[in-house]
Coordinates of C-alpha atoms in Angstrom, one line a residue:
Chain Q
X65 CA 70.6 -30.2 -6.6
X66 CA 70.0 -33.9 -6.7
X67 CA 66.4 -34.9 -6.1
X68 CA 64.9 -38.4 -5.9
X69 CA 61.1 -38.8 -6.4
X70 CA 60.2 -41.9 -4.4
X71 CA 57.1 -43.4 -6.0
X72 CA 56.8 -42.1 -9.6
X73 CA 53.2 -42.8 -10.3
X74 CA 50.8 -40.1 -11.5
X75 CA 51.6 -37.4 -8.9
X76 CA 55.2 -38.3 -8.5
X77 CA 55.6 -38.1 -12.3
X78 CA 54.2 -34.5 -12.3
X79 CA 56.9 -33.5 -9.8
X80 CA 59.7 -35.5 -11.5
X81 CA 58.9 -34.2 -15.0
X82 CA 58.7 -30.5 -14.0
X83 CA 61.9 -30.7 -12.0
X84 CA 63.8 -32.4 -14.8
X85 CA 62.5 -30.0 -17.4
X86 CA 63.9 -27.0 -15.5
X87 CA 67.4 -28.3 -16.3
X88 CA 68.6 -27.1 -12.9
X89 CA 68.6 -30.4 -11.1
X90 CA 69.7 -34.1 -11.4
X91 CA 66.4 -35.9 -11.0
X92 CA 65.9 -39.5 -10.2
X93 CA 62.6 -41.4 -10.3
X94 CA 62.4 -44.5 -8.1
X95 CA 59.5 -46.9 -8.6
X96 CA 58.7 -50.6 -8.7
X97 CA 56.5 -50.1 -11.8
X98 CA 59.2 -51.5 -14.1
X99 CA 57.6 -50.8 -17.6
X100 CA 57.3 -47.1 -16.5
X101 CA 60.9 -47.0 -15.4
X102 CA 62.0 -48.6 -18.6
X103 CA 59.9 -46.2 -20.8
X104 CA 61.3 -43.2 -18.9
X105 CA 64.9 -44.4 -19.5
X106 CA 64.3 -45.0 -23.2
X107 CA 62.0 -42.2 -24.2
X108 CA 61.8 -39.8 -21.3
X109 CA 58.7 -38.9 -19.2
X110 CA 55.8 -37.4 -21.1
X111 CA 53.0 -35.3 -19.6
X112 CA 49.9 -34.4 -21.5
X113 CA 46.8 -32.5 -20.5
X114 CA 47.2 -29.4 -18.3
X115 CA 50.8 -29.2 -19.8
X116 CA 52.4 -31.1 -22.6
X117 CA 56.1 -31.9 -22.7
X118 CA 58.6 -34.7 -22.3
X119 CA 61.4 -34.5 -19.9
X120 CA 64.6 -36.6 -19.7
X121 CA 65.6 -37.9 -16.2
X122 CA 67.1 -40.9 -14.5
X123 CA 64.8 -43.7 -13.5
X124 CA 65.3 -47.0 -11.6
X125 CA 63.6 -49.8 -9.8
X126 CA 66.9 -50.6 -8.0
X127 CA 67.4 -48.3 -5.0
X128 CA 71.2 -49.2 -5.1
X129 CA 71.5 -47.1 -8.3
X130 CA 70.2 -43.9 -6.7
X131 CA 73.1 -41.5 -5.7
X132 CA 73.1 -39.5 -2.5
X133 CA 70.3 -36.8 -2.9
X134 CA 69.7 -33.4 -1.3
X135 CA 66.0 -33.8 -1.5
X136 CA 63.5 -36.6 -1.6
X137 CA 59.8 -36.3 -2.7
X138 CA 57.7 -39.2 -1.5
X139 CA 54.6 -39.7 -3.7
X140 CA 53.7 -43.4 -3.3
X141 CA 50.2 -44.4 -2.2
X142 CA 50.2 -44.1 1.6
X143 CA 50.0 -47.9 2.0
X144 CA 53.4 -48.2 0.3
X145 CA 55.2 -45.5 2.3
X146 CA 56.8 -47.8 4.8
X147 CA 58.3 -50.2 2.3
X148 CA 59.3 -47.5 -0.3
X149 CA 61.2 -45.3 2.2
X150 CA 62.9 -48.3 3.7
X151 CA 64.3 -49.1 0.3
X152 CA 65.1 -45.6 -0.8
X153 CA 66.5 -44.3 2.5
X154 CA 70.1 -45.2 1.4
X155 CA 69.9 -42.2 -1.0
X156 CA 69.5 -39.7 1.9
X157 CA 72.0 -38.7 4.6
X158 CA 72.0 -36.3 7.6
X159 CA 71.9 -33.3 5.3
X160 CA 69.0 -34.5 3.1
X161 CA 65.4 -33.5 3.5
X162 CA 62.5 -35.7 2.4
X163 CA 59.1 -34.3 1.7
X164 CA 55.8 -36.2 1.5
X165 CA 53.3 -35.0 -1.1
X166 CA 50.9 -37.9 -0.3
X167 CA 47.3 -38.3 0.7
X168 CA 46.2 -38.5 4.3
X169 CA 48.2 -38.1 7.4
X170 CA 50.8 -40.4 9.0
X171 CA 53.3 -40.6 6.1
X172 CA 55.8 -38.2 7.6
X173 CA 56.0 -40.4 10.8
X174 CA 57.0 -43.4 8.6
X175 CA 59.6 -41.4 6.6
X176 CA 61.1 -40.0 9.8
X177 CA 61.9 -43.6 10.9
X178 CA 64.6 -43.5 8.2
X179 CA 65.4 -39.9 7.4
X180 CA 66.7 -37.0 9.7
X181 CA 64.9 -34.1 8.1
X182 CA 61.3 -34.6 7.0
X183 CA 59.0 -32.1 5.4
X184 CA 55.2 -32.2 5.7
X185 CA 53.4 -31.6 2.4
X186 CA 50.1 -31.5 0.7
X187 CA 49.6 -31.3 -3.0
X188 CA 46.6 -30.6 -5.2
X189 CA 47.8 -31.4 -8.7
X190 CA 46.3 -34.7 -10.0
X191 CA 47.0 -37.0 -12.8
X192 CA 46.5 -40.6 -14.1
X193 CA 48.7 -43.1 -15.9
X194 CA 48.0 -43.3 -19.6
X195 CA 50.7 -45.8 -20.4
X196 CA 54.2 -46.5 -19.2
X197 CA 56.2 -43.3 -19.6
X198 CA 53.1 -41.2 -20.2
X199 CA 51.0 -39.5 -17.5
X200 CA 47.8 -37.5 -18.0
X201 CA 48.1 -34.2 -16.1
X202 CA 44.5 -33.7 -15.1
X203 CA 44.4 -30.9 -12.5
X204 CA 46.9 -28.0 -11.8
X205 CA 47.2 -26.8 -8.3
X206 CA 49.4 -25.6 -5.5
X207 CA 51.5 -27.5 -3.0
X208 CA 52.0 -26.5 0.6
X209 CA 55.0 -27.7 2.6
X210 CA 56.4 -27.1 6.1
X211 CA 58.7 -28.7 8.6
X212 CA 57.6 -32.0 10.0
X213 CA 57.6 -30.9 13.6
X214 CA 59.3 -33.8 15.4
X215 CA 62.4 -33.6 13.1
X216 CA 63.0 -29.9 13.5
X217 CA 63.7 -29.5 9.8
X218 CA 65.2 -26.0 9.3
X219 CA 62.8 -23.6 7.6
X220 CA 65.6 -22.7 5.2
X221 CA 65.4 -26.2 3.7
X222 CA 61.6 -25.9 3.3
X223 CA 62.0 -22.6 1.5
X224 CA 64.7 -24.0 -0.7
X225 CA 62.6 -26.9 -1.8
X226 CA 59.6 -24.7 -2.4
X227 CA 61.7 -22.4 -4.6
X228 CA 63.0 -25.3 -6.6
X229 CA 59.5 -26.6 -7.2
X230 CA 57.9 -23.2 -7.9
X231 CA 60.8 -22.5 -10.3
X232 CA 60.1 -25.7 -12.1
X233 CA 56.4 -24.8 -12.6
X234 CA 54.9 -26.6 -9.6
X235 CA 53.8 -23.7 -7.5
X236 CA 54.7 -24.4 -3.9
X237 CA 54.1 -22.4 -0.7
X238 CA 56.4 -22.8 2.2
X239 CA 54.7 -22.6 5.6
X240 CA 56.0 -22.7 9.2
X241 CA 53.0 -24.9 10.0
X242 CA 51.7 -27.0 7.1
X243 CA 49.3 -29.0 9.3
X244 CA 46.4 -26.7 8.4
X245 CA 46.7 -27.3 4.6
X246 CA 47.3 -31.0 5.1
X247 CA 44.3 -31.5 7.4
X248 CA 42.0 -29.4 5.1
X249 CA 42.8 -31.8 2.3
X250 CA 42.6 -34.8 4.7
X251 CA 39.1 -33.8 5.8
X252 CA 38.0 -33.3 2.2
X253 CA 39.5 -36.6 1.2
X254 CA 38.0 -38.5 4.1
X255 CA 34.5 -37.4 3.1
X256 CA 34.6 -37.7 -0.7
X257 CA 36.8 -40.7 -1.0
X258 CA 35.0 -43.4 1.1
X259 CA 31.5 -42.2 0.0
X260 CA 32.5 -42.3 -3.6
X261 CA 34.1 -45.7 -3.1
X262 CA 31.1 -47.2 -1.3
X263 CA 28.4 -45.8 -3.6
X264 CA 30.3 -45.9 -6.9
X265 CA 29.1 -42.3 -7.5
X266 CA 31.4 -39.8 -9.2
X267 CA 32.2 -36.7 -7.2
X268 CA 29.5 -34.4 -8.6
X269 CA 26.7 -37.0 -8.3
X270 CA 27.6 -37.8 -4.7
X271 CA 27.7 -34.1 -3.8
X272 CA 24.3 -33.2 -5.3
X273 CA 22.4 -36.3 -4.1
X274 CA 21.0 -35.0 -0.8
X275 CA 21.7 -38.1 1.4
X276 CA 25.3 -38.5 0.3
X277 CA 25.8 -34.7 0.2
X278 CA 24.7 -34.6 3.9
X279 CA 27.0 -37.4 4.7
X280 CA 29.9 -35.5 3.2
X281 CA 29.0 -32.6 5.6
X282 CA 28.6 -34.8 8.6
X283 CA 32.0 -36.5 8.0
X284 CA 33.6 -33.1 7.5
X285 CA 32.2 -31.8 10.8
X286 CA 33.8 -34.7 12.7
X287 CA 37.1 -34.1 11.0
X288 CA 37.0 -30.4 11.8
X289 CA 36.3 -31.1 15.5
X290 CA 39.4 -33.3 15.6
X291 CA 41.5 -30.7 13.9
X292 CA 40.3 -28.1 16.4
X293 CA 41.1 -30.3 19.3
X294 CA 44.6 -30.7 17.9
X295 CA 45.0 -26.9 17.7
X296 CA 45.2 -26.9 13.9
X297 CA 43.8 -23.9 12.0
X298 CA 42.4 -25.2 8.8
X299 CA 43.5 -23.7 5.5
X300 CA 40.1 -22.8 4.1
X301 CA 36.8 -24.8 4.3
X302 CA 36.8 -28.4 3.2
X303 CA 33.2 -28.1 2.0
X304 CA 34.4 -25.4 -0.5
X305 CA 36.8 -28.0 -1.9
X306 CA 33.9 -30.4 -2.3
X307 CA 31.8 -27.9 -4.2
X308 CA 34.7 -26.8 -6.3
X309 CA 35.2 -30.4 -7.4
X310 CA 31.5 -31.0 -7.9
X311 CA 31.2 -28.0 -10.2
X312 CA 34.3 -29.0 -12.3
X313 CA 33.6 -30.4 -15.7
X314 CA 33.7 -34.2 -16.2
X315 CA 32.8 -37.0 -13.9
X316 CA 35.8 -37.3 -11.6
X317 CA 36.0 -40.6 -9.7
X318 CA 37.7 -40.2 -6.3
X319 CA 41.0 -42.0 -6.1
X320 CA 39.6 -44.5 -3.5
X321 CA 36.8 -45.3 -6.0
X322 CA 39.4 -46.0 -8.6
X323 CA 41.1 -48.3 -6.1
X324 CA 37.8 -50.1 -5.4
X325 CA 37.1 -50.6 -9.0
X326 CA 40.5 -52.1 -9.4
X327 CA 40.1 -54.1 -6.2
X328 CA 43.3 -52.5 -4.8
X329 CA 44.0 -51.8 -1.2
X330 CA 42.9 -48.3 -0.4
X331 CA 44.4 -45.4 1.6
X332 CA 41.5 -45.5 4.2
X333 CA 43.8 -46.1 7.1
X334 CA 45.6 -42.9 6.4
X335 CA 42.4 -41.0 5.9
X336 CA 39.3 -42.0 8.0
X337 CA 41.4 -44.3 10.1
X338 CA 43.8 -41.5 11.0
X339 CA 40.9 -39.2 11.9
X340 CA 39.5 -41.9 14.2
X341 CA 42.9 -42.4 15.8
X342 CA 43.5 -38.7 16.4
X343 CA 39.9 -38.5 17.6
X344 CA 40.5 -41.2 20.2
X345 CA 43.7 -39.4 21.3
X346 CA 41.9 -36.1 21.7
X347 CA 38.7 -37.4 23.1
X348 CA 36.6 -36.3 20.1
X349 CA 34.0 -38.8 18.9
X350 CA 34.2 -39.8 15.2
X351 CA 31.5 -42.5 14.8
X352 CA 30.9 -41.7 11.1
X353 CA 34.5 -41.8 10.1
X354 CA 34.8 -45.1 12.0
X355 CA 31.8 -46.5 10.2
X356 CA 33.0 -45.7 6.7
X357 CA 36.5 -46.9 7.7
X358 CA 34.9 -50.2 8.8
X359 CA 32.9 -50.5 5.6
X360 CA 36.0 -50.0 3.4
X361 CA 38.0 -52.5 5.5
X362 CA 35.1 -54.9 4.9
X363 CA 35.1 -54.3 1.2
X364 CA 38.9 -54.9 1.0
X365 CA 38.3 -58.1 3.0
X366 CA 35.7 -59.2 0.4
X367 CA 38.4 -59.2 -2.3
X368 CA 40.6 -61.4 -0.2
X369 CA 37.6 -63.8 0.3
X370 CA 37.1 -63.8 -3.4
X371 CA 40.7 -64.6 -4.1
X372 CA 40.7 -67.4 -1.4
X373 CA 37.6 -68.9 -3.0
X374 CA 39.2 -68.8 -6.4
X375 CA 42.3 -70.6 -5.1
X376 CA 40.1 -73.1 -3.2
X377 CA 38.1 -73.9 -6.3
X378 CA 41.1 -74.5 -8.6
Chain Y
X281 CA -11.0 -70.5 4.4
X282 CA -9.9 -68.6 1.3
X283 CA -6.4 -67.1 1.5
X284 CA -4.6 -64.9 -0.9
X285 CA -0.8 -64.7 -0.8
X286 CA 0.1 -61.3 -2.2
X287 CA 3.6 -61.5 -3.6
X288 CA 4.5 -65.1 -4.2
X289 CA 8.2 -64.9 -4.4
X290 CA 10.5 -67.0 -2.2
X291 CA 8.9 -66.3 1.2
X292 CA 5.3 -66.0 -0.1
X293 CA 5.7 -69.3 -1.9
X294 CA 6.7 -71.0 1.4
X295 CA 3.4 -69.9 2.9
X296 CA 1.3 -70.6 -0.2
X297 CA 2.7 -74.1 -0.7
X298 CA 2.2 -75.1 3.0
X299 CA -1.3 -73.7 3.2
X300 CA -2.3 -75.5 0.0
X301 CA -0.7 -78.8 0.9
X302 CA -2.9 -78.9 4.1
X303 CA -6.0 -79.3 1.9
X304 CA -8.0 -77.2 4.3
X305 CA -8.0 -74.0 2.4
X306 CA -8.6 -72.5 -1.0
X307 CA -5.2 -70.8 -1.7
X308 CA -4.5 -68.1 -4.3
X309 CA -1.1 -66.8 -5.2
X310 CA -1.0 -63.3 -6.7
X311 CA 2.2 -62.2 -8.3
X312 CA 3.4 -60.2 -11.3
X313 CA 6.1 -62.8 -12.0
X314 CA 4.3 -64.4 -14.9
X315 CA 6.5 -67.4 -15.6
X316 CA 6.1 -68.4 -11.9
X317 CA 2.4 -68.0 -12.0
X318 CA 2.2 -70.0 -15.2
X319 CA 4.4 -72.8 -13.8
X320 CA 2.3 -73.0 -10.7
X321 CA -0.9 -73.3 -12.8
X322 CA 0.6 -76.0 -14.9
X323 CA 2.7 -78.1 -12.5
X324 CA 1.9 -76.8 -9.0
X325 CA 4.3 -75.1 -6.6
X326 CA 7.4 -77.1 -5.7
X327 CA 9.5 -76.6 -2.6
X328 CA 12.8 -78.3 -2.0
X329 CA 15.4 -78.0 0.7
X330 CA 14.2 -77.9 4.3
X331 CA 11.1 -79.7 3.0
X332 CA 10.3 -81.3 -0.4
X333 CA 6.9 -81.4 -1.8
X334 CA 4.7 -80.0 -4.6
X335 CA 1.3 -78.3 -3.8
X336 CA -1.5 -77.5 -6.2
X337 CA -3.0 -74.0 -5.8
X338 CA -4.5 -71.2 -7.8
X339 CA -2.2 -68.6 -9.2
X340 CA -2.7 -65.4 -11.2
X341 CA -1.2 -62.1 -12.3
X342 CA -4.6 -60.6 -12.7
X343 CA -6.1 -59.4 -9.5
X344 CA -9.6 -59.5 -11.0
X345 CA -9.4 -63.3 -11.0
X346 CA -9.0 -63.5 -7.2
X347 CA -12.2 -64.3 -5.3
X348 CA -13.1 -62.6 -2.0
X349 CA -10.7 -64.0 0.6
X350 CA -10.9 -64.3 4.4
X351 CA -7.2 -63.8 4.8
X352 CA -4.4 -62.1 3.0
X353 CA -0.7 -62.7 3.5
X354 CA 1.5 -59.9 2.0
X355 CA 5.0 -61.1 1.2
X356 CA 6.3 -58.7 -1.5
X357 CA 9.5 -56.8 -1.1
X358 CA 8.6 -53.7 1.0
X359 CA 9.2 -51.4 -1.9
X360 CA 6.3 -53.1 -3.8
X361 CA 3.8 -53.2 -0.9
X362 CA 2.0 -50.0 -2.0
X363 CA 1.3 -51.1 -5.6
X364 CA 0.6 -54.7 -4.7
X365 CA -2.0 -54.1 -2.1
X366 CA -3.6 -51.4 -4.3
X367 CA -4.1 -54.1 -6.9
X368 CA -5.1 -57.0 -4.6
X369 CA -7.3 -55.0 -2.2
X370 CA -10.4 -55.9 -4.2
X371 CA -10.1 -59.5 -2.9
X372 CA -10.7 -58.2 0.7
X373 CA -13.8 -56.9 2.4
X374 CA -14.7 -55.6 5.8
X375 CA -14.4 -59.1 7.3
X376 CA -11.1 -59.9 5.8
X377 CA -7.8 -59.7 7.7
X378 CA -4.5 -59.1 5.9
X379 CA -1.1 -59.9 7.4
X380 CA 2.3 -58.7 6.5
X381 CA 5.2 -61.2 6.7
X382 CA 7.6 -58.7 5.1
X383 CA 11.0 -57.2 6.1
X384 CA 11.3 -53.9 7.8
X385 CA 8.6 -51.7 9.3
X386 CA 6.0 -49.5 7.6
X387 CA 4.3 -52.2 5.5
X388 CA 1.2 -52.5 7.7
X389 CA 0.6 -48.7 7.4
X390 CA 0.4 -49.1 3.6
X391 CA -1.8 -52.2 3.8
X392 CA -4.2 -50.4 6.2
X393 CA -4.8 -47.7 3.5
X394 CA -6.8 -50.4 1.6
X395 CA -7.9 -53.0 4.2
X396 CA -10.0 -52.8 7.4
X397 CA -8.2 -55.4 9.5
X398 CA -4.4 -55.6 9.3
X399 CA -2.1 -58.0 11.1
X400 CA 1.5 -57.2 11.9
X401 CA 3.8 -60.0 11.2
X402 CA 7.5 -61.1 11.2
X403 CA 8.7 -64.3 9.7
X404 CA 12.0 -66.1 9.8
X405 CA 11.8 -68.8 7.2
X406 CA 13.8 -68.0 4.1
X407 CA 14.1 -69.2 0.6
X408 CA 15.3 -68.4 -2.9
X409 CA 13.8 -68.9 -6.4
X410 CA 15.4 -71.9 -8.2
X411 CA 13.2 -71.6 -11.3
X412 CA 9.6 -70.6 -12.1
X413 CA 7.4 -72.8 -10.0
X414 CA 10.3 -74.1 -7.8
X415 CA 11.5 -72.4 -4.6
X416 CA 14.5 -73.4 -2.5
X417 CA 13.4 -73.6 1.1
X418 CA 16.6 -72.6 2.9
X419 CA 15.8 -71.9 6.5
X420 CA 12.9 -73.1 8.7
X421 CA 11.7 -70.8 11.5
X422 CA 8.8 -69.3 13.3
X423 CA 6.4 -66.5 12.5
X424 CA 5.0 -64.0 15.0
X425 CA 1.8 -62.2 14.3
X426 CA -0.4 -59.7 16.2
X427 CA -3.0 -57.0 15.6
X428 CA -1.8 -53.9 13.8
X429 CA -2.7 -51.5 16.5
X430 CA -4.5 -48.7 14.5
X431 CA -6.9 -51.1 12.9
X432 CA -8.1 -52.8 16.1
X433 CA -8.0 -56.2 14.5
X434 CA -9.7 -58.7 16.8
X435 CA -7.3 -61.0 18.6
X436 CA -9.5 -63.9 17.5
X437 CA -8.6 -63.3 13.9
X438 CA -4.9 -63.3 14.7
X439 CA -5.3 -66.6 16.6
X440 CA -7.3 -68.1 13.8
X441 CA -4.6 -67.2 11.2
X442 CA -1.9 -68.5 13.5
X443 CA -3.7 -71.8 13.9
X444 CA -4.1 -72.1 10.1
X445 CA -0.5 -71.5 9.5
X446 CA 0.8 -73.7 12.3
X447 CA -1.6 -76.4 11.2
X448 CA -0.1 -76.2 7.7
X449 CA 3.5 -76.7 9.0
X450 CA 4.5 -73.0 9.3
X451 CA 4.7 -72.6 13.1
X452 CA 3.2 -69.2 14.0
X453 CA 2.8 -67.6 17.4
X454 CA -0.1 -65.2 18.0
X455 CA 0.8 -62.2 20.2
X456 CA -1.2 -59.3 21.5
X457 CA 1.8 -57.1 20.7
X458 CA 3.9 -58.3 17.8
X459 CA 6.0 -55.1 17.7
X460 CA 8.8 -56.6 19.8
X461 CA 9.3 -59.5 17.4
X462 CA 9.1 -57.2 14.4
X463 CA 11.6 -54.7 15.8
X464 CA 14.0 -57.4 16.9
X465 CA 14.2 -58.6 13.3
X466 CA 14.2 -55.1 12.0
X467 CA 17.2 -54.2 14.1
X468 CA 19.0 -57.3 13.1
X469 CA 18.2 -56.7 9.4
X470 CA 19.2 -53.0 9.6
X471 CA 22.7 -54.0 10.8
X472 CA 23.5 -57.1 8.7
X473 CA 21.8 -56.0 5.4
X474 CA 23.4 -52.7 4.6
X475 CA 26.8 -53.7 5.9
X476 CA 26.7 -56.9 3.8
X477 CA 25.4 -54.9 0.8
X478 CA 28.2 -52.2 1.1
X479 CA 31.1 -54.5 1.8
X480 CA 30.0 -57.5 -0.4
X481 CA 30.8 -59.7 2.6
X482 CA 28.7 -62.8 3.4
X483 CA 27.1 -62.8 6.8
X484 CA 29.7 -64.8 8.6
X485 CA 32.7 -62.9 7.2
X486 CA 31.2 -59.5 8.1
X487 CA 30.4 -60.7 11.7
X488 CA 33.9 -62.1 12.4
X489 CA 35.9 -59.2 10.8
X490 CA 36.4 -56.9 13.8
X491 CA 35.6 -53.5 12.1
X492 CA 32.3 -54.6 10.5
X493 CA 31.4 -56.8 13.5
X494 CA 31.7 -53.6 15.7
X495 CA 29.6 -51.7 13.2
X496 CA 26.9 -54.3 13.5
X497 CA 26.9 -53.8 17.3
X498 CA 26.9 -50.0 17.0
X499 CA 24.0 -50.0 14.5
X500 CA 22.1 -52.4 16.8
X501 CA 22.6 -50.1 19.8
X502 CA 21.0 -47.2 17.9
X503 CA 18.0 -49.4 16.9
X504 CA 17.5 -50.7 20.5
X505 CA 17.5 -47.1 21.8
X506 CA 14.7 -46.2 19.3
X507 CA 12.7 -49.3 20.2
X508 CA 13.1 -48.4 23.9
X509 CA 11.9 -44.8 23.3
X510 CA 8.8 -46.3 21.5
X511 CA 8.1 -48.5 24.5
X512 CA 8.8 -51.7 22.6
X513 CA 10.1 -54.7 24.5
X514 CA 12.4 -56.6 22.2
X515 CA 11.8 -60.3 21.6
X516 CA 15.3 -61.5 22.4
X517 CA 18.7 -59.9 21.5
X518 CA 19.4 -58.9 17.9
X519 CA 23.1 -59.6 18.4
X520 CA 22.2 -63.3 19.2
X521 CA 20.5 -63.5 15.8
X522 CA 23.7 -62.1 14.2
X523 CA 25.8 -64.8 15.9
X524 CA 23.3 -67.5 15.1
X525 CA 23.5 -66.6 11.4
X526 CA 27.2 -66.2 11.5
X527 CA 27.7 -69.7 12.9
X528 CA 25.2 -71.3 10.4
X529 CA 26.8 -73.4 7.7
X530 CA 27.3 -71.9 4.2
X531 CA 28.0 -68.3 3.1
X532 CA 24.7 -66.6 3.4
X533 CA 24.4 -63.3 1.5
X534 CA 22.0 -60.8 3.1
X535 CA 19.0 -60.1 0.9
X536 CA 20.1 -56.5 0.5
X537 CA 23.5 -57.8 -0.8
X538 CA 21.5 -60.0 -3.3
X539 CA 19.6 -56.9 -4.4
X540 CA 22.9 -55.0 -4.8
X541 CA 24.5 -57.7 -6.9
X542 CA 21.4 -57.7 -9.1
X543 CA 21.3 -53.8 -9.1
X544 CA 17.7 -53.9 -7.8
X545 CA 16.2 -51.2 -5.5
X546 CA 16.7 -52.3 -1.9
X547 CA 14.4 -52.3 1.2
X548 CA 16.7 -49.8 3.0
X549 CA 13.9 -47.2 3.4
X550 CA 11.9 -49.8 5.4
X551 CA 14.9 -50.8 7.4
X552 CA 17.5 -48.1 8.3
X553 CA 15.3 -45.4 6.8
X554 CA 12.5 -46.4 9.2
X555 CA 14.8 -46.5 12.2
X556 CA 16.0 -43.0 11.3
X557 CA 12.4 -41.7 11.0
X558 CA 11.3 -43.2 14.3
X559 CA 14.5 -41.9 15.9
X560 CA 13.6 -38.4 14.7
X561 CA 10.0 -38.7 16.0
X562 CA 11.3 -39.9 19.4
X563 CA 14.3 -37.7 19.7
X564 CA 16.8 -40.5 19.6
X565 CA 20.0 -39.9 17.5
X566 CA 20.7 -42.5 14.8
X567 CA 23.7 -41.1 12.9
X568 CA 25.0 -44.5 11.8
X569 CA 21.7 -45.8 10.5
X570 CA 21.4 -42.5 8.6
X571 CA 24.9 -42.9 7.2
X572 CA 24.4 -46.5 5.9
X573 CA 21.0 -45.5 4.6
X574 CA 22.6 -42.6 2.7
X575 CA 25.3 -44.9 1.3
X576 CA 22.7 -47.4 0.0
X577 CA 20.7 -44.6 -1.5
X578 CA 23.9 -43.4 -3.2
X579 CA 24.6 -46.9 -4.5
X580 CA 21.1 -47.2 -5.9
X581 CA 21.6 -43.8 -7.6
X582 CA 24.8 -45.0 -9.2
X583 CA 22.8 -47.7 -11.1
X584 CA 20.5 -45.0 -12.4
X585 CA 23.5 -43.0 -13.5
X586 CA 24.9 -46.0 -15.3
X587 CA 21.6 -46.6 -17.1
X588 CA 21.3 -43.0 -18.0
X589 CA 24.9 -43.1 -19.5
X590 CA 24.1 -46.3 -21.4
X591 CA 21.0 -44.6 -22.9
X592 CA 23.0 -41.4 -23.7
X593 CA 25.7 -43.3 -25.5
X594 CA 23.3 -45.4 -27.7

């Protein structure tokens, strides 16, 4: 099979490296991070941490170089889905299926504007860039995938992709309805990410401080009410994920806190923003999700103000 | 009259300098900021900005030096009220009356633990320290004072203090019930301060960005509902204060944002924390005030984490 990983950052690299190592597939990594692409071309893609190996694969920042692929795996930050899939869509035809393994909800809708068969996905493995061509593999975990409902993706394609991923070492569970797994992680992310980002607390500290721990719970309740109104059966309890993370060793900073520290646009629109929008559609009030969404939007705006001032004072 | 200003930072200095300039009163400034006390002793207390003058007055960091005073004006940050009045209480006897001109609510209760007659107050003038002995006088404005209800302070004492302050150039309105003025400013502060502190946006930017502007309005609605349940008639519309500030020239940073930038404990317990507590007592839900209170508590906790890490790594 030919597979293109669209967005080969930390998470995308975990998928790309495992698939390439299996020797069963022609793997392409597509990313705008040119030093990473160049390093992969010259020395291969190295993972270290939860697994240590280097895999050889194709990598490019030029979508025109990607051949027609059977599968796509989109792993960009949600805020880049729209532009990334617009560029990479030329690699997919009416027999290709493209799977999101991104944070939040709303990515599949954007992919489906360009691709016939779309697969909804949620993934737990996590990593971080160490240097170009080298990714730290921090957390192992499962991936859940299922047809993106509006595209009527055949279940056989979902199962084939799951088997490919599982066979490569990335355990993947095919589901007829992957919304429950996705919303469970969404609700978890929409509590821990903005609170970490606004308080600068690492995950364990925010969980065990009573005021922020309670805010996690209150945000989770709103998310669960929206999921219920949508008829989605959650895949476990988001609070259990909070506690699991809080009890893990180390001081893990939520990805949105990492974005805030780097003054990078966050994924809040695809997390709390999405919960607010689905709440409005289903008539479920989500005042706390709206409040933290507003605060993150304000924080993002402050970086723009800062840049504008810097330009103005030159 | 003998007057002691307890907490002679920016706002306390405005009162102390005006009262001293009038030449009608013996004015004492009590503060733990020793370079400021020393500068006032040597060169007097200088204001510049909305008024420019230097006044001579007594200043000390040793409460034992303060004579018995007729009036006290407490102008510390709310988080220091308890310790400051415990120290300064020896200057007041059963005929003294002590007035809070602080942010938030809950200060009068702490003062009344040490002083017989307490006056509830709210003040609008604002300033900032330029250097020891020199305060920038940023914003002129009125002060509203009234008896703190549980202490049955005679209205005559409220009127006398108001006349002294007005006569010195700090226009002060005596009221039988000053709760409306205090809660109006409280509700204003409890919206603009935590949102500014969490987003790093100056007042105008936060007001005009739609998500944070809406959050201001939503926080204000909760505060108004609590005030209503307490039978308090507000003294104007908090939202009008938001707009007035937003349309003022310059990029004013809320005092809580200034605290956050300096990693100083904030007054959130006396602002949003107080609204939440009064909401619980009156059965009025205040989920948004509770959420921003929790986020500020989390942010304060992150500075402790940082200091603990710094100590640990020495």
